[in-house]
CSV table of C-alpha atoms and ligand atoms in Angstrom, one decimal:
chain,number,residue,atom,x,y,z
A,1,UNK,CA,16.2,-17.4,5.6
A,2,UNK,CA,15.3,-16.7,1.6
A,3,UNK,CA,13.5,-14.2,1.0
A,4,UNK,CA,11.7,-13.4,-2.7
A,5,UNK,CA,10.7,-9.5,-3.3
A,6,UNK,CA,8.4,-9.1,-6.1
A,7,UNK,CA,8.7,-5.5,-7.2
A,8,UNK,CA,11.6,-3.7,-6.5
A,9,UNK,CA,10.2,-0.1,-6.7
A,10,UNK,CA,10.9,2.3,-3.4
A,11,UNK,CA,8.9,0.2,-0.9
A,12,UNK,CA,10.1,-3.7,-2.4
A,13,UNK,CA,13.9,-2.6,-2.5
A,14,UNK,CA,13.9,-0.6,0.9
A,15,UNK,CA,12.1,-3.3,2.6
A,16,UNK,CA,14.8,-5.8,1.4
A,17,UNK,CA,17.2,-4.0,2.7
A,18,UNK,CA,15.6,-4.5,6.0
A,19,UNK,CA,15.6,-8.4,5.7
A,20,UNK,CA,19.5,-8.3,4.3
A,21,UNK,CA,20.4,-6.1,7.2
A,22,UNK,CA,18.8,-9.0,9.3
A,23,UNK,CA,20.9,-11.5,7.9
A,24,UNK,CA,18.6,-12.9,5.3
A,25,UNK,CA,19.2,-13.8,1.8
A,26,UNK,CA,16.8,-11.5,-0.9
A,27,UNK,CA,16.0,-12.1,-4.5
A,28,UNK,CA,14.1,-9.0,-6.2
A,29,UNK,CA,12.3,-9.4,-8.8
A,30,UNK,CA,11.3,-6.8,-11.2
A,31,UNK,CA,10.1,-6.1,-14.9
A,32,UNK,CA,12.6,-2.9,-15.3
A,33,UNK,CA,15.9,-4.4,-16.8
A,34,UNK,CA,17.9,-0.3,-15.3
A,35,UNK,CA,16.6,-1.2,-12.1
A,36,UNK,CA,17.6,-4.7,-12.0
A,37,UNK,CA,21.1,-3.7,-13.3
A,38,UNK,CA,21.2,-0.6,-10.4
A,39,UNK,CA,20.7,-3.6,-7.6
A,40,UNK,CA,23.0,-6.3,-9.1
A,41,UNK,CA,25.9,-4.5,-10.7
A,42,UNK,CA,26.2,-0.9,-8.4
A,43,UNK,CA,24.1,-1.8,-5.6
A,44,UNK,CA,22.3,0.7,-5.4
A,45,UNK,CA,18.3,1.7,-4.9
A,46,UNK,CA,16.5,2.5,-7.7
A,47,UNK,CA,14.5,5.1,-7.0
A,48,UNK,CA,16.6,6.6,-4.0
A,49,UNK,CA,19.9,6.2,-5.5
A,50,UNK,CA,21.2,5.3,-2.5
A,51,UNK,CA,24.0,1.9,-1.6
A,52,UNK,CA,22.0,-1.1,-0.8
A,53,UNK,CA,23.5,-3.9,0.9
A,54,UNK,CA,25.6,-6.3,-1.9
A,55,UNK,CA,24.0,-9.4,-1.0
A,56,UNK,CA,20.6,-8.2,-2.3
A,57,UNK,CA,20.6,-9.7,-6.0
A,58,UNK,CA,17.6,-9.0,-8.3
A,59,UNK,CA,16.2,-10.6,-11.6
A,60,UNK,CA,13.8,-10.1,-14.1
A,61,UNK,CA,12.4,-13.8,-13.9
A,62,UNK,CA,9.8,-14.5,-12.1
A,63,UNK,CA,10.8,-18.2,-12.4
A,64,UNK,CA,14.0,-17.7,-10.7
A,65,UNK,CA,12.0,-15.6,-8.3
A,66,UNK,CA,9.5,-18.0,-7.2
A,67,UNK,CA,11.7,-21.2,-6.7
A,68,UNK,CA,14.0,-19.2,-4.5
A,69,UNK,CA,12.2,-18.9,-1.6
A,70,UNK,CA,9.4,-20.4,0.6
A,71,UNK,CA,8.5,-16.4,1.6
A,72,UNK,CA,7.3,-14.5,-1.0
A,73,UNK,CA,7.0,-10.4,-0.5
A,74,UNK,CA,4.9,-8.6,-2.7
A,75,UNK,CA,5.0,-5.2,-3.5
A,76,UNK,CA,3.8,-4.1,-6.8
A,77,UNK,CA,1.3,-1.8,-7.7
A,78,UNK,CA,-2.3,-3.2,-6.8
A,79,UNK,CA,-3.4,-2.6,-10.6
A,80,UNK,CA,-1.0,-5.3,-11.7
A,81,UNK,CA,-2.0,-7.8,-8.5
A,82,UNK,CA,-4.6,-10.2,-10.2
A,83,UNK,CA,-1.8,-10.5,-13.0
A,84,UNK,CA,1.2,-10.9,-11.4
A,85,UNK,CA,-0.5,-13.8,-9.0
A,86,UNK,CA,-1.8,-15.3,-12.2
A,87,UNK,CA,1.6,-15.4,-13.5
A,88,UNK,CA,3.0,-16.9,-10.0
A,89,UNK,CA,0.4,-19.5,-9.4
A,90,UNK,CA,1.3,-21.1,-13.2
A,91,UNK,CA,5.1,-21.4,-11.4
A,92,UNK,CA,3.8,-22.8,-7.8
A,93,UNK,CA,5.3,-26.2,-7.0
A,94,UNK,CA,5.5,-26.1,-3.4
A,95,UNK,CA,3.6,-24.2,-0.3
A,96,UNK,CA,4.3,-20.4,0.4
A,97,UNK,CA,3.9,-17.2,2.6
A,98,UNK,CA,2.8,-14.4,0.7
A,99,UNK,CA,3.4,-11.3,2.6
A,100,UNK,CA,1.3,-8.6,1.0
A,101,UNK,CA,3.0,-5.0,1.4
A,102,UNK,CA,1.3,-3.2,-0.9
A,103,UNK,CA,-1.6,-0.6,-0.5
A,104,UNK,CA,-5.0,-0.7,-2.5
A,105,UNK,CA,-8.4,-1.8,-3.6
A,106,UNK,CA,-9.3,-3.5,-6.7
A,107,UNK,CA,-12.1,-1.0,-7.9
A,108,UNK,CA,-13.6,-3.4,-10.3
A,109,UNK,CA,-13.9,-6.0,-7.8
A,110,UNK,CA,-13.4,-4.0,-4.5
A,111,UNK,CA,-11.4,-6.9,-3.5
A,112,UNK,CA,-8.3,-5.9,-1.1
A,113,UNK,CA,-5.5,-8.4,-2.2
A,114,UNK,CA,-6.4,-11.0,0.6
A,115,UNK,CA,-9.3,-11.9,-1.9
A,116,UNK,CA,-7.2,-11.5,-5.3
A,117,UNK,CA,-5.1,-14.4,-3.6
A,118,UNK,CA,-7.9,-16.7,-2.9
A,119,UNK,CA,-9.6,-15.6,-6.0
A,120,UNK,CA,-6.2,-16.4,-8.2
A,121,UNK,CA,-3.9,-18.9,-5.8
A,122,UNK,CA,-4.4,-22.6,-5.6
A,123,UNK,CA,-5.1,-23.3,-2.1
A,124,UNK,CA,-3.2,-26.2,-1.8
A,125,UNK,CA,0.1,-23.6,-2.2
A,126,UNK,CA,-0.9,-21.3,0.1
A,127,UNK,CA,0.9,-21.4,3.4
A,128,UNK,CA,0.0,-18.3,4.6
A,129,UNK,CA,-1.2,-15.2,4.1
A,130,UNK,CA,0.2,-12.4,5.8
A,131,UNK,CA,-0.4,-8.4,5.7
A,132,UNK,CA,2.6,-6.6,6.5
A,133,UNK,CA,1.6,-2.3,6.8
A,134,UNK,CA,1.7,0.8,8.9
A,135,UNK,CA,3.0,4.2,8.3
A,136,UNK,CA,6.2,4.2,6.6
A,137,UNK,CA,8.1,6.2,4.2
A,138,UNK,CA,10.3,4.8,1.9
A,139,UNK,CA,12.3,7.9,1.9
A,140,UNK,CA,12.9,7.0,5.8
A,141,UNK,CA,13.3,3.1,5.9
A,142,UNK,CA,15.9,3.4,3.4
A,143,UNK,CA,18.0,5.8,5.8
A,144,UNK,CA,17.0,3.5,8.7
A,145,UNK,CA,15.1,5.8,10.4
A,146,UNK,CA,12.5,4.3,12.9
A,147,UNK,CA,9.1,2.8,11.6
A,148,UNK,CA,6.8,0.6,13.3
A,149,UNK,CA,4.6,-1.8,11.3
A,150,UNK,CA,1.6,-4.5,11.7
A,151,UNK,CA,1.9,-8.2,11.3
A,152,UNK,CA,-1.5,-9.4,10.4
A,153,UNK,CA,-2.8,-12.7,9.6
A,154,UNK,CA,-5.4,-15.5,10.8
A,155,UNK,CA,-2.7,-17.7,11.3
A,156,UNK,CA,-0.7,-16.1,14.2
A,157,UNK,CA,2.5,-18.2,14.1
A,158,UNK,CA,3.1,-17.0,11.0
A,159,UNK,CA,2.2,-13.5,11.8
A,160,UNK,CA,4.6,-13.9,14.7
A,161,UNK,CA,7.8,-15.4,12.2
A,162,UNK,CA,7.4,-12.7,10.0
A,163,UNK,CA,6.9,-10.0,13.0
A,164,UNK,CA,10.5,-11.7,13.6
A,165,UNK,CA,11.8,-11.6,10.0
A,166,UNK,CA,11.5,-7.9,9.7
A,167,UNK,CA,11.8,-6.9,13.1
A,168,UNK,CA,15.4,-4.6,14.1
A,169,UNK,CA,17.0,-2.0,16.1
A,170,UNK,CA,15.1,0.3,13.9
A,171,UNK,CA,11.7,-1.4,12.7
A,172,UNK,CA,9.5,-2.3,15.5
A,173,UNK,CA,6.9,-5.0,14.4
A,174,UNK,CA,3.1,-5.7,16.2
A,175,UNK,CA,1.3,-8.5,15.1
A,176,UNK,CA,-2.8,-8.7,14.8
A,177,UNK,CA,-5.1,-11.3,13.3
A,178,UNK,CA,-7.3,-8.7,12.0
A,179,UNK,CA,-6.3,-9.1,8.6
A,180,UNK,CA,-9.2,-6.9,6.4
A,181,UNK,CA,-8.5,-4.2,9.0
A,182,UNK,CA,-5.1,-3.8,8.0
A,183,UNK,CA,-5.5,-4.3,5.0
A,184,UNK,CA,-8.6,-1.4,4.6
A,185,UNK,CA,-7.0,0.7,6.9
A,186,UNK,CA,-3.8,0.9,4.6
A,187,UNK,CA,-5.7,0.9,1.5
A,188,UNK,CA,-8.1,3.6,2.2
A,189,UNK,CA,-5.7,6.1,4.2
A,190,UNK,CA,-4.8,7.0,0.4
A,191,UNK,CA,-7.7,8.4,-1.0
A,192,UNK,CA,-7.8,10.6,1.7
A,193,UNK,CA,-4.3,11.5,1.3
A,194,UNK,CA,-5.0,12.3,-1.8
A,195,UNK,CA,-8.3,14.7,-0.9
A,196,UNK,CA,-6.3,16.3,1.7
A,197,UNK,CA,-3.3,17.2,-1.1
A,198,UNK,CA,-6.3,18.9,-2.9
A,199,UNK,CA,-7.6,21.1,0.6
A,200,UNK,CA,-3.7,22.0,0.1
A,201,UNK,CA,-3.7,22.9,-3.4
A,202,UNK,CA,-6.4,24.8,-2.8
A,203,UNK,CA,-4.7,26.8,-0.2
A,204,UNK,CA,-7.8,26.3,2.0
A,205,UNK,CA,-5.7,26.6,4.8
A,206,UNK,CA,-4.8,24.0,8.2
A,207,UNK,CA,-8.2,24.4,10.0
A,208,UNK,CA,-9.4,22.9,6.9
A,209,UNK,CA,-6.6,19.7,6.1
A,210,UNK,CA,-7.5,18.9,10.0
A,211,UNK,CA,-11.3,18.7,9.7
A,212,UNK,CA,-11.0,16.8,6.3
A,213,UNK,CA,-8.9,14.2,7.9
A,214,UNK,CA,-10.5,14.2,11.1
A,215,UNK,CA,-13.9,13.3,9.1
A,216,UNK,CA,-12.0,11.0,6.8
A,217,UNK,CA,-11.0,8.7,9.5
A,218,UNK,CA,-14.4,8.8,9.8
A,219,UNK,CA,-14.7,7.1,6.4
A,220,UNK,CA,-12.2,5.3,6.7
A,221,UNK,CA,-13.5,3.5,10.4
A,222,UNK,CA,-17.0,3.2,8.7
A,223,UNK,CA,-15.4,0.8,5.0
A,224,UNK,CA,-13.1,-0.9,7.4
A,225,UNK,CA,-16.1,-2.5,9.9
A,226,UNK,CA,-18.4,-2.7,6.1
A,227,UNK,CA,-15.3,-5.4,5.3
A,228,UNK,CA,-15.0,-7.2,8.2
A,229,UNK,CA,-12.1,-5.3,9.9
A,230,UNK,CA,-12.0,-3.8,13.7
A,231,UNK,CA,-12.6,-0.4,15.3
A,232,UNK,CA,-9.9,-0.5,16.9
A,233,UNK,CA,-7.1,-1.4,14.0
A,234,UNK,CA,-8.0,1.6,12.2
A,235,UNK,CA,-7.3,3.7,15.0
A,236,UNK,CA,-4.1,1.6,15.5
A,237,UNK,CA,-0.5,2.1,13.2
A,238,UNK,CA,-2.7,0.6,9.9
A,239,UNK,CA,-5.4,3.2,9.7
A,240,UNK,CA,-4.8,6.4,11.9
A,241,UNK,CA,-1.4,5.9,12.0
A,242,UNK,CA,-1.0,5.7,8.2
A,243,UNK,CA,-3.0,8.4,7.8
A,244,UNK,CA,-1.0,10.9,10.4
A,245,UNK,CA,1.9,9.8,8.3
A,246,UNK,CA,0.5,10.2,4.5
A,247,UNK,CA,-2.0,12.8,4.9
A,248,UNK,CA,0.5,16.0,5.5
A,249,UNK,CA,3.4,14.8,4.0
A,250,UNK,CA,5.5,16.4,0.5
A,251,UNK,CA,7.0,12.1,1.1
A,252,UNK,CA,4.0,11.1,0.1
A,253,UNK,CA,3.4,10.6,-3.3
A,254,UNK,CA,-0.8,10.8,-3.0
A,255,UNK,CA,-0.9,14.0,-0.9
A,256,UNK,CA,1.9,15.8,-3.5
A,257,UNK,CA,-0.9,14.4,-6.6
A,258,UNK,CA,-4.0,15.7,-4.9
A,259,UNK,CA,-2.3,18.7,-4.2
A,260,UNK,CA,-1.2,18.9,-8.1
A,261,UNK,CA,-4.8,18.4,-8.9
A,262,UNK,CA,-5.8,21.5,-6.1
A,263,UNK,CA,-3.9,23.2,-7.8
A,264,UNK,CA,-5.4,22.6,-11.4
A,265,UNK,CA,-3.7,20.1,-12.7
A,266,UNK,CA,-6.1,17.1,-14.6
A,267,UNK,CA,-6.0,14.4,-12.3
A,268,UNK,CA,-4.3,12.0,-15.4
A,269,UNK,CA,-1.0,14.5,-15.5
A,270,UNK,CA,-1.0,14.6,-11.4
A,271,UNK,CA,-0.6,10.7,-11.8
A,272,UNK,CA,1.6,10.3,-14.5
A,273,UNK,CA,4.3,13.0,-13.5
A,274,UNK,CA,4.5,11.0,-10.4
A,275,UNK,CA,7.7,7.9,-11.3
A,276,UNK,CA,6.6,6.1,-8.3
A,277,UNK,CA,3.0,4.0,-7.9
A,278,UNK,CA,-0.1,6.5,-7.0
A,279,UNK,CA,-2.6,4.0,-5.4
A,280,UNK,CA,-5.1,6.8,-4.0
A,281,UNK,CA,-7.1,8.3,-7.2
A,282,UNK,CA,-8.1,4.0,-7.7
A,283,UNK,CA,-8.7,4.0,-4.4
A,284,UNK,CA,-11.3,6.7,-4.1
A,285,UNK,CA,-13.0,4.5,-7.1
A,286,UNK,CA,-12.7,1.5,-4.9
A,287,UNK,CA,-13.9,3.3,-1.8
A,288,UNK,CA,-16.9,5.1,-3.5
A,289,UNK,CA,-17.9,1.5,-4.9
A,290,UNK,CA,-17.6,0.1,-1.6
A,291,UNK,CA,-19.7,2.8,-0.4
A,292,UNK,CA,-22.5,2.1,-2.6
A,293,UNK,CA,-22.3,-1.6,-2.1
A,294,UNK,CA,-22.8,-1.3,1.7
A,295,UNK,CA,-25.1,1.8,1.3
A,296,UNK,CA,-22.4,4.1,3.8
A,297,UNK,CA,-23.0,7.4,4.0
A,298,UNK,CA,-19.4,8.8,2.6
A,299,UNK,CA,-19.2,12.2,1.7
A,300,UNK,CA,-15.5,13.2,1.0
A,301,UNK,CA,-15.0,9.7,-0.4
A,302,UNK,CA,-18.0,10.6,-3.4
A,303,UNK,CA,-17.3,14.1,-3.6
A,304,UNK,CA,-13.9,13.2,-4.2
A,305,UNK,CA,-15.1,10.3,-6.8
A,306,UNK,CA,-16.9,12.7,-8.8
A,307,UNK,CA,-14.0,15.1,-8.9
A,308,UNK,CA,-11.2,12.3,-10.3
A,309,UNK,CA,-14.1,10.6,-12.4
A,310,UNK,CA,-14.2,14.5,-14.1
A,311,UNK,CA,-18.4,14.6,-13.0
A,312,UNK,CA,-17.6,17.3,-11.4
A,313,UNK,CA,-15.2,20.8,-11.1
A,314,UNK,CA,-13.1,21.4,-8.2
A,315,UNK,CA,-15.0,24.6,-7.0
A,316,UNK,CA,-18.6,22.2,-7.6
A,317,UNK,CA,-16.2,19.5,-5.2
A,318,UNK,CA,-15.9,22.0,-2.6
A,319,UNK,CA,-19.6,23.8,-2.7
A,320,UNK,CA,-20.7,19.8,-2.6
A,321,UNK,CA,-19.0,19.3,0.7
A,322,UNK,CA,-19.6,23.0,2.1
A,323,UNK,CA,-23.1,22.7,1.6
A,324,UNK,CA,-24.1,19.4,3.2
A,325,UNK,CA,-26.9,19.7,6.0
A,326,UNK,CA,-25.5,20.5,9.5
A,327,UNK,CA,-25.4,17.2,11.5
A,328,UNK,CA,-24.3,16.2,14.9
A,329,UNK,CA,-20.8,15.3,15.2
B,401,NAD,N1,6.9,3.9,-1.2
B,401,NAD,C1,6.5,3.8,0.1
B,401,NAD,O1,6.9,4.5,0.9
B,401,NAD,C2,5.5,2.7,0.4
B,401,NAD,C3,5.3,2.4,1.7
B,401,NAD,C4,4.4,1.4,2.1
B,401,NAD,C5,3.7,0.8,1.1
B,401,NAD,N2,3.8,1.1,-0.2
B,401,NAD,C6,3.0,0.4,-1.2
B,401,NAD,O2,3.9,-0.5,-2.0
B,401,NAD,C7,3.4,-0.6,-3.3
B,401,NAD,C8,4.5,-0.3,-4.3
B,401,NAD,O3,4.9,1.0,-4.1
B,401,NAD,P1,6.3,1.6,-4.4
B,401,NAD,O4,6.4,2.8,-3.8
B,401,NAD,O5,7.3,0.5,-4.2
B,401,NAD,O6,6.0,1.8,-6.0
B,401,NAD,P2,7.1,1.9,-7.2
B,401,NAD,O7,6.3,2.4,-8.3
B,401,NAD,O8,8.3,2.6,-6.7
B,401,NAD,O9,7.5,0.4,-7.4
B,401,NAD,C9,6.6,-0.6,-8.0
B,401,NAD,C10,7.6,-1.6,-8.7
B,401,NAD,O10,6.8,-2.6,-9.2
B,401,NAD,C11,7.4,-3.0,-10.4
B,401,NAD,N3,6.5,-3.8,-11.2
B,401,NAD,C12,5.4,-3.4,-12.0
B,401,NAD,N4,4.8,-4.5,-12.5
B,401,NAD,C13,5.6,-5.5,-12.1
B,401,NAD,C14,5.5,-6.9,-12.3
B,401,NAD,N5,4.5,-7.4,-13.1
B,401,NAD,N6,6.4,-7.8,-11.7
B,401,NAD,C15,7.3,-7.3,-10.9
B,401,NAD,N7,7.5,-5.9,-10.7
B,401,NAD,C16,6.6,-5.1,-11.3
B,401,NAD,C17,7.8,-1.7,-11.1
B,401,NAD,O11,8.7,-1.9,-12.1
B,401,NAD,C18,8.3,-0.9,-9.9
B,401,NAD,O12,9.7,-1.2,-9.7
B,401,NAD,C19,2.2,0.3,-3.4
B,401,NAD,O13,1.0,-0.4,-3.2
B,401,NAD,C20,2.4,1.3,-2.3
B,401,NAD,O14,1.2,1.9,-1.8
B,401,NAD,C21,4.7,2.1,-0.6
């Protein structure tokens, strides 16, 4: 089958080596003319530097991108969403799958990117929408290390074919309908990635990184029923999964800027020092909006919003949270 990959960062390239290695045919498309070269002319990832499969061609044209294939993956940064599906619904001339595979919240909106496609996709071009997430590495795919991922979407058949697109000796793929569960689960695992980067910075110690992401599951069980999503898919690979995966780990590029901020950096230089995509710091934004929306009580999710927002110093962020009435668990 083709197969278009719209952003071919570390998640966009590795996951198109999956679908090459499962005899597909990928076109990438990016908006960095080195990383385009790396893929066509050395075959090789761009931000791992490792050999990709030779049959995996890229291109900067989203033209060329969007007539290739009926299945379109997308995978760039959720800040640049609303305008990249601006840019491919002026192209659309036929039906298509859009698999979304990136991680975030609009905070303007607090739309997760299943409402940025309705809100900016003609509905007579959509196919399908599906949610492809779960805990996974980059730094692992690409090595071909075992992941396991969910296949969500209302329509099941195609949350089956694409559960069967990816699916390998070394990815293992579930599908679920519960589409704003996976979706919130993925997204909001992040900000609390990021928090628990800070407890680390801090060098508050283990006892502490385990209670702060024991209670932000909490959080992130209570956004994911506000929205619409299941209980039970945020405990599942989208949600506590995820959050096993990104909350402890020097691979993930949210815990390693919350622990730069712990330890004093401002939270713009713990972003920008990062060269891949750092969804959490919006994400707290999103998640504190959401909060306020749906009037949920989320205390590490607007501490943390009035630490990166600069309202507040990091020894106020922790006397905030230290100091909250004692409750029943
Ligand atoms: N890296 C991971 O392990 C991983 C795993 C699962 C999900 N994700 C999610 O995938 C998304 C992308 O993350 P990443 O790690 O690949 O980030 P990245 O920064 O490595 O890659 C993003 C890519 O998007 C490209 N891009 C930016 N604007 C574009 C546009 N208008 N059109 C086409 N390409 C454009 C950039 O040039 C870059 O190559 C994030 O939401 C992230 O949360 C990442």
């Amino acid at each position: 089958m083709k197969v278009s990959v719209i952003g071919g960062g570390a998640w966009g390239t590795t996951l198109a080596q999956t679908l090459a290695d499962n005899q597909n045919e990928v076109l990438i498309r990016d908006v960095n003319k080195d990383f385009v070269n790396k893929i066509n002319k050395y075959h090789v990832h761009p931000s791992f530097d490792v050999s990709i499969p030779s049959s995996i061609k890229a291109t900067l044209s989203l033209e060329e991108a969007i007539s290739f294939a009926k299945i379109i993956v997308l995978c760039v940064p959720t800040k640049v969403m609303r305008n990249v599906l601006i840019e491919i619904n002026n192209l659309l001339k036929d039906k298509k799958v859009f698999i979304n595979v990136s991680k975030g919240i609009e905070p303007e909106t607090t739309y997760l990117v299943s409402d940025i496609i309705k809100d900016t996709v003609d509905n007579k071009y959509l196919e399908a929408y599906v949610v492809l997430s779960g805990p996974s590495h980059a730094e692992e795919l690409i090595k071909r290390k075992f992941t396991s991922l969910v296949s969500a979407s209302t329509n099941l058949d195609w949350a089956k074919a694409i559960q069967n697109l990816f699916s390998n000796d070394y990815l293992r793929v579930y599908t679920s309908q519960d589409v704003r569960g996976v979706e919130t689960g993925g997204a909001i695992k992040n900000a609390i990635a990021v928090v628990s980067g800070i407890v680390e910075g801090l060098g508050l110690g283990e006892n502490a990184r385990a209670a702060l992401i024991c209670r932000g599951m909490r959080e992130i069980i209570k956004i994911v029923e506000a929205l619409g999503g299941n209980i039970e898919t945020a405990y599942g690979l989208s949600g506590l999964g995820d959050l096993i995966v990104t909350a402890s780990s020097y691979n993930s590029r949210n815990f390693k800027a919350g622990l730069k901020i712990g330890q004093g950096q401002s939270v713009e230089d713990a972003i920008n020092t990062s060269t891949q995509t750092v969804e959490g710091v919006r994400t707290i934004i999103a998640a504190h909006e959401i909060g306020v929306k749906y009037n949920l009580e989320l205390p590490i999710i607007s501490t943390s919003y009035l630490l990166v927002t600069g309202k507040i110093s990091l020894e106020e962020s922790q006397n905030l949270l230290l100091t909250r009435k004692l409750k029943q668990e």
